[in-house]
C-alpha positions as a printed Julia matrix, in Angstrom:
367×3 Matrix{Float64}:
 -12.17  -27.1   47.96
 -14.57  -29.24  45.98
 -12.55  -28.99  42.79
  -8.85  -28.81  42.04
  -6.75  -26.04  40.57
  -3.42  -25.76  38.8
  -1.55  -22.82  37.33
  -0.26  -23.54  33.82
   1.13  -20.08  33.11
   3.94  -17.9   34.33
   2.34  -14.47  34.07
   4.57  -11.43  33.91
   1.81   -8.9   33.31
   0.98   -6.31  35.9
  -2.38   -6.48  37.68
  -5.02   -3.78  37.66
  -6.05   -2.43  41.05
  -9.19   -4.54  40.75
  -7.13   -7.72  40.8
  -7.99   -8.69  37.25
  -5.18  -10.17  35.18
  -4.04   -8.35  32.06
  -3.24  -10.84  29.34
  -0.58   -9.75  26.9
   0.5   -12.22  24.21
   4.18  -11.64  24.93
   3.88  -11.82  28.71
   2.91  -15.39  29.43
   4.68  -18.7   29.18
   2.68  -21.89  28.9
   3.87  -24.53  31.35
   5.72  -27.24  29.45
   3.29  -29.77  30.95
   0.52  -28.36  28.74
   2.55  -27.37  25.69
   1.66  -29.55  22.69
   4.09  -30.17  19.85
   2.13  -29.45  16.63
   3.96  -32.37  15.01
   1.9   -34.65  17.26
  -1.4   -33.26  15.95
  -3.34  -34.76  13.06
  -6.41  -32.91  11.82
  -9.59  -34.66  10.71
 -13.0   -33.32   9.68
 -14.34  -29.97  10.82
 -16.99  -30.44  13.51
 -17.75  -26.86  14.52
 -17.13  -23.24  13.62
 -17.51  -19.91  15.38
 -16.8   -16.3   14.51
 -13.11  -16.57  15.33
 -12.28  -20.27  15.42
 -12.87  -23.67  13.84
 -12.96  -27.0   15.65
 -11.84  -30.29  14.13
 -11.87  -33.89  15.16
  -8.27  -34.97  15.37
  -5.57  -37.09  16.91
  -2.96  -36.19  19.5
  -0.53  -38.98  20.29
  -3.11  -41.58  19.16
  -5.84  -40.03  21.35
  -8.99  -38.8   19.6
  -9.41  -35.14  20.52
 -11.11  -31.88  19.58
  -8.69  -29.39  18.01
  -9.74  -25.75  18.14
  -7.81  -23.49  15.78
  -8.19  -19.76  16.45
  -8.15  -17.31  13.57
  -5.37  -14.81  14.1
  -7.11  -11.78  12.62
  -6.14   -9.39   9.87
  -5.18   -6.09  11.52
  -2.56   -5.61  14.24
  -5.37   -4.7   16.63
  -7.29   -7.89  15.83
  -4.17  -10.03  16.17
  -3.33   -8.56  19.58
  -6.91   -9.01  20.78
  -7.13  -12.64  19.63
  -3.79  -13.52  21.17
  -4.84  -11.97  24.48
  -8.15  -13.87  24.36
  -6.28  -17.09  23.6
  -4.0   -16.54  26.6
  -6.95  -15.83  28.86
  -9.03  -18.8   27.7
  -6.19  -21.3   27.97
  -5.24  -20.0   31.41
  -8.77  -20.41  32.67
  -9.68  -23.76  31.17
  -6.42  -25.35  32.25
  -6.56  -23.9   35.76
  -9.51  -25.91  37.13
 -10.49  -29.55  36.99
 -13.79  -31.25  37.61
 -15.77  -34.2   36.26
 -18.38  -31.81  34.87
 -15.89  -29.6   33.03
 -14.63  -30.74  29.65
 -11.06  -31.96  30.0
  -8.26  -29.74  28.75
  -5.37  -31.56  27.09
  -3.02  -28.81  25.98
  -2.31  -25.91  23.65
   0.25  -24.39  21.33
   0.68  -20.91  19.9
   2.8   -21.6   16.82
   2.35  -21.93  13.87
  -1.22  -20.99  14.83
  -3.09  -20.75  18.12
  -4.51  -24.17  19.02
  -6.48  -25.51  22.0
  -6.85  -29.28  22.38
  -9.52  -30.91  24.53
 -11.24  -34.23  24.98
 -13.85  -35.06  22.35
 -17.32  -35.88  23.71
 -19.42  -38.21  21.57
 -22.82  -37.45  23.09
 -23.36  -34.12  21.33
 -24.77  -30.97  22.85
 -27.59  -30.83  25.34
 -29.41  -28.68  22.79
 -29.32  -31.46  20.17
 -30.35  -34.07  22.75
 -33.4   -32.05  23.76
 -34.38  -31.32  20.16
 -34.26  -35.02  19.29
 -36.59  -35.75  22.22
 -39.32  -33.26  21.25
 -42.25  -33.17  21.67
 -41.44  -35.36  24.69
 -39.78  -34.15  27.88
 -37.07  -35.47  30.13
 -38.12  -37.38  33.22
 -37.88  -34.87  36.07
 -35.3   -36.97  37.88
 -33.11  -36.95  34.78
 -33.59  -33.21  34.31
 -32.59  -32.56  37.93
 -29.61  -34.9   37.52
 -28.39  -32.9   34.54
 -29.01  -29.69  36.48
 -26.8   -31.02  39.29
 -24.01  -31.68  36.81
 -24.27  -28.1   35.59
 -24.51  -26.6   39.08
 -21.45  -28.53  40.25
 -19.43  -27.33  37.29
 -20.49  -23.75  38.0
 -19.73  -24.1   41.72
 -16.2   -25.16  40.8
 -15.7   -22.2   38.46
 -17.07  -19.68  40.93
 -14.9   -21.07  43.73
 -11.93  -20.02  41.61
 -13.33  -16.61  40.72
 -14.36  -17.48  37.17
 -17.66  -16.32  35.67
 -18.78  -18.31  32.61
 -21.2   -15.69  31.19
 -22.52  -17.91  28.39
 -24.34  -20.77  30.07
 -26.82  -22.34  27.61
 -27.63  -25.8   26.19
 -25.31  -25.27  23.21
 -22.36  -25.02  25.6
 -23.27  -28.14  27.55
 -21.9   -31.39  26.14
 -22.89  -34.96  26.89
 -20.97  -38.18  27.32
 -21.65  -40.99  24.87
 -24.07  -42.72  27.26
 -26.03  -39.46  27.7
 -25.78  -39.78  31.49
 -23.37  -36.94  32.24
 -23.32  -33.29  31.22
 -20.1   -31.28  30.99
 -19.7   -27.53  30.7
 -17.7   -26.2   27.77
 -16.78  -23.01  25.92
 -14.8   -20.47  27.91
 -14.82  -17.95  25.08
 -16.71  -15.39  27.19
 -15.49  -16.5   30.62
 -13.92  -13.87  32.83
 -12.19  -13.65  36.17
 -14.19  -11.83  38.79
 -13.11   -9.33  41.37
 -15.54   -7.39  43.49
 -14.56   -3.97  42.21
 -13.66   -4.6   38.61
 -15.55   -3.27  35.63
 -16.14   -6.02  33.1
 -17.05   -5.58  29.46
 -20.61   -6.41  28.46
 -19.72   -8.43  25.39
 -22.61  -10.02  23.61
 -23.43  -13.53  24.75
 -26.71  -15.19  23.86
 -29.45  -12.74  24.82
 -32.17  -15.28  25.61
 -30.09  -16.73  28.48
 -28.33  -13.57  29.65
 -29.04  -11.92  32.99
 -30.92   -8.59  32.89
 -28.12   -6.68  34.62
 -26.05   -7.16  31.5
 -28.23   -4.48  29.91
 -28.81   -0.86  30.8
 -31.54    1.66  29.99
 -29.4     2.53  27.0
 -28.23   -0.49  25.01
 -24.57   -1.09  25.72
 -22.14   -0.89  22.86
 -19.85   -3.89  22.62
 -16.87   -3.33  24.89
 -18.52   -0.78  27.19
 -17.94   -1.29  30.89
 -20.64   -2.39  33.29
 -20.74   -3.71  36.84
 -21.94   -7.26  37.39
 -20.79  -10.36  39.25
 -21.0   -14.15  39.33
 -24.77  -14.05  39.92
 -25.26  -13.61  36.16
 -24.57  -17.34  35.88
 -27.32  -18.16  38.39
 -29.84  -16.39  36.17
 -28.69  -18.32  33.1
 -28.85  -21.55  35.09
 -32.51  -20.85  35.91
 -33.36  -20.5   32.22
 -31.48  -23.72  31.41
 -33.24  -25.62  34.22
 -36.61  -24.34  33.01
 -35.72  -25.6   29.54
 -34.63  -29.0   30.89
 -37.99  -29.42  32.61
 -40.2   -28.17  29.76
 -38.13  -28.99  26.65
 -39.33  -25.75  25.1
 -37.46  -22.67  24.0
 -37.62  -20.05  26.77
 -39.5   -16.9   25.76
 -41.06  -18.84  22.9
 -42.43  -16.64  20.14
 -39.95  -13.83  20.86
 -36.76  -13.01  19.06
 -33.57  -12.96  21.1
 -33.7    -9.18  21.36
 -37.39   -9.19  22.28
 -36.68  -11.76  25.01
 -33.81   -9.66  26.34
 -35.94   -6.51  26.39
 -38.84   -8.28  28.13
 -36.55   -9.74  30.79
 -34.52   -6.6   31.4
 -37.16   -3.86  31.25
 -40.45   -5.63  32.01
 -39.17   -8.32  34.41
 -40.81  -10.99  32.25
 -39.86  -14.62  32.91
 -41.08  -17.96  31.52
 -43.96  -19.45  33.5
 -43.05  -21.86  36.31
 -46.63  -22.32  37.51
 -46.89  -25.91  36.23
 -43.84  -27.11  38.18
 -43.68  -28.72  41.64
 -43.28  -26.06  44.3
 -39.71  -27.08  45.18
 -38.49  -26.8   41.58
 -40.44  -23.61  40.95
 -38.8   -22.08  44.03
 -35.31  -22.98  42.78
 -35.94  -21.47  39.36
 -37.67  -18.29  40.5
 -35.03  -17.61  43.17
 -32.26  -17.94  40.57
 -33.81  -15.55  38.06
 -34.74  -12.81  40.53
 -34.19   -9.29  39.25
 -31.91   -8.4   42.17
 -28.66  -10.35  41.63
 -27.87  -10.26  45.35
 -31.11  -12.11  46.1
 -30.15  -15.06  43.89
 -28.63  -18.13  45.57
 -25.06  -19.21  44.95
 -24.35  -22.58  43.36
 -23.58  -24.3   46.65
 -27.09  -23.39  47.77
 -28.54  -24.42  44.41
 -26.92  -27.85  44.69
 -28.4   -28.37  48.14
 -31.87  -27.36  46.93
 -31.66  -29.8   44.02
 -30.49  -32.6   46.3
 -33.29  -31.84  48.75
 -35.82  -32.16  45.94
 -34.47  -35.61  45.05
 -34.44  -36.75  48.67
 -37.95  -35.57  49.43
 -39.5   -36.95  46.26
 -39.44  -40.71  46.38
 -38.36  -41.64  42.86
 -39.29  -45.3   42.53
 -37.06  -45.9   39.5
 -34.62  -43.02  39.16
 -33.07  -42.86  35.71
 -30.13  -40.76  36.8
 -26.95  -42.46  37.97
 -26.48  -42.84  41.78
 -23.72  -40.22  41.71
 -26.26  -37.38  41.68
 -27.27  -38.2   45.24
 -23.76  -37.5   46.49
 -23.37  -34.15  48.18
 -19.69  -33.83  47.29
 -18.23  -32.9   43.95
 -16.05  -35.51  42.3
 -12.79  -34.23  40.85
 -10.49  -35.46  38.16
  -6.98  -36.65  39.01
  -4.33  -33.92  39.01
  -2.96  -34.88  35.59
  -6.15  -34.04  33.69
  -7.56  -30.59  34.43
  -9.63  -28.46  32.23
 -12.64  -27.57  30.21
 -13.77  -26.7   26.67
 -14.63  -28.79  23.65
 -17.11  -29.21  20.88
 -19.02  -32.3   19.84
 -18.59  -34.4   16.72
 -21.14  -34.16  13.92
 -24.08  -36.53  14.21
 -25.98  -38.09  11.32
 -29.68  -37.67  10.52
 -30.66  -40.46  12.89
 -29.2   -38.51  15.81
 -26.46  -41.11  16.29
 -22.81  -40.2   16.37
 -20.9   -42.01  13.64
 -18.13  -43.03  16.04
 -17.63  -46.52  14.69
 -17.4   -45.2   11.17
 -14.73  -42.72  12.19
 -12.7   -45.39  13.96
 -12.73  -47.56  10.85
 -11.15  -44.85   8.71
  -7.55  -45.45   7.61
  -4.81  -43.47   9.28
  -4.49  -41.34   6.15
  -7.87  -39.86   6.97
  -6.09  -37.44   9.32
  -3.7   -34.91   7.82
  -0.54  -33.89   9.54
  -1.16  -30.57  11.29
   1.85  -28.95   9.67
   0.62  -29.98   6.21
  -2.52  -27.91   6.84
  -0.71  -24.83   8.1
């Protein structure tokens, strides 16, 4: 295996015939190794917010971290659904470890559901690209970032996990902007060959066409698809890395989804070198079975770097290695959000470190 795996939960739930785990909030026990005492958490400023969770900069045993607090919901149905999603997300992001997956630190369920991860200071890939416009990344750098992403996806797929929401907003950067890490397992699912997975809404512009049908799926309806949906999303991300433009520019998200699903429209790759155009067009083919897997994608990217003499490559030497690098066994995981950056595009890290200890509130004082 090119990446490592651990099992943080004791799961008592029965399995469906498809092999997919059923996550019930009362039927899992978090391994004590990953259980965080809320008394050790101190909450700082909010740095991100989604439909069902907020993310804060914080401290955990003197380590600066990202603290994701999940809203519990109002109705019994909502509460049960959120707790099951929490169990599923924590199980997945603490099960695998890789240098290109954001490091999981731990979680707790009481007094509220909390997921703690490393905090990356480089911001999102989306913000990095926006700050560079109208310029573009050097192709060697773009391919280096693509290798980071492909290696993270190869690791997930080797453990039967489909990300389903691969896009620049869910790709975070280290402070030196040399490494990309995959984050956000909110839509991730385990895959089995026969299971029916729900077609929950991701981000349409990056979603694979097979996630749609001739009749628009209602949220929660069942539809067959497999891990090749991530290969399609990867192609759109790689196209964006090379062009630094929004894919399907001039279209709304729904227009882009309709064009891709029903008219087989794709962004133009005609201006790219043949090797890169081949990688992209093979990954976004309409037939999922015709798309390459991520092991093949990695080899194609490496071949491009080898066959194109880059006199002064800007990417670190690590991208020329054919093997994935893994984290030590004591630090598996993924999932985080980035800290807020100021108008200059710089992360105010030094300013945050100079704040007095009282800047962070005790977790239990907040809840």
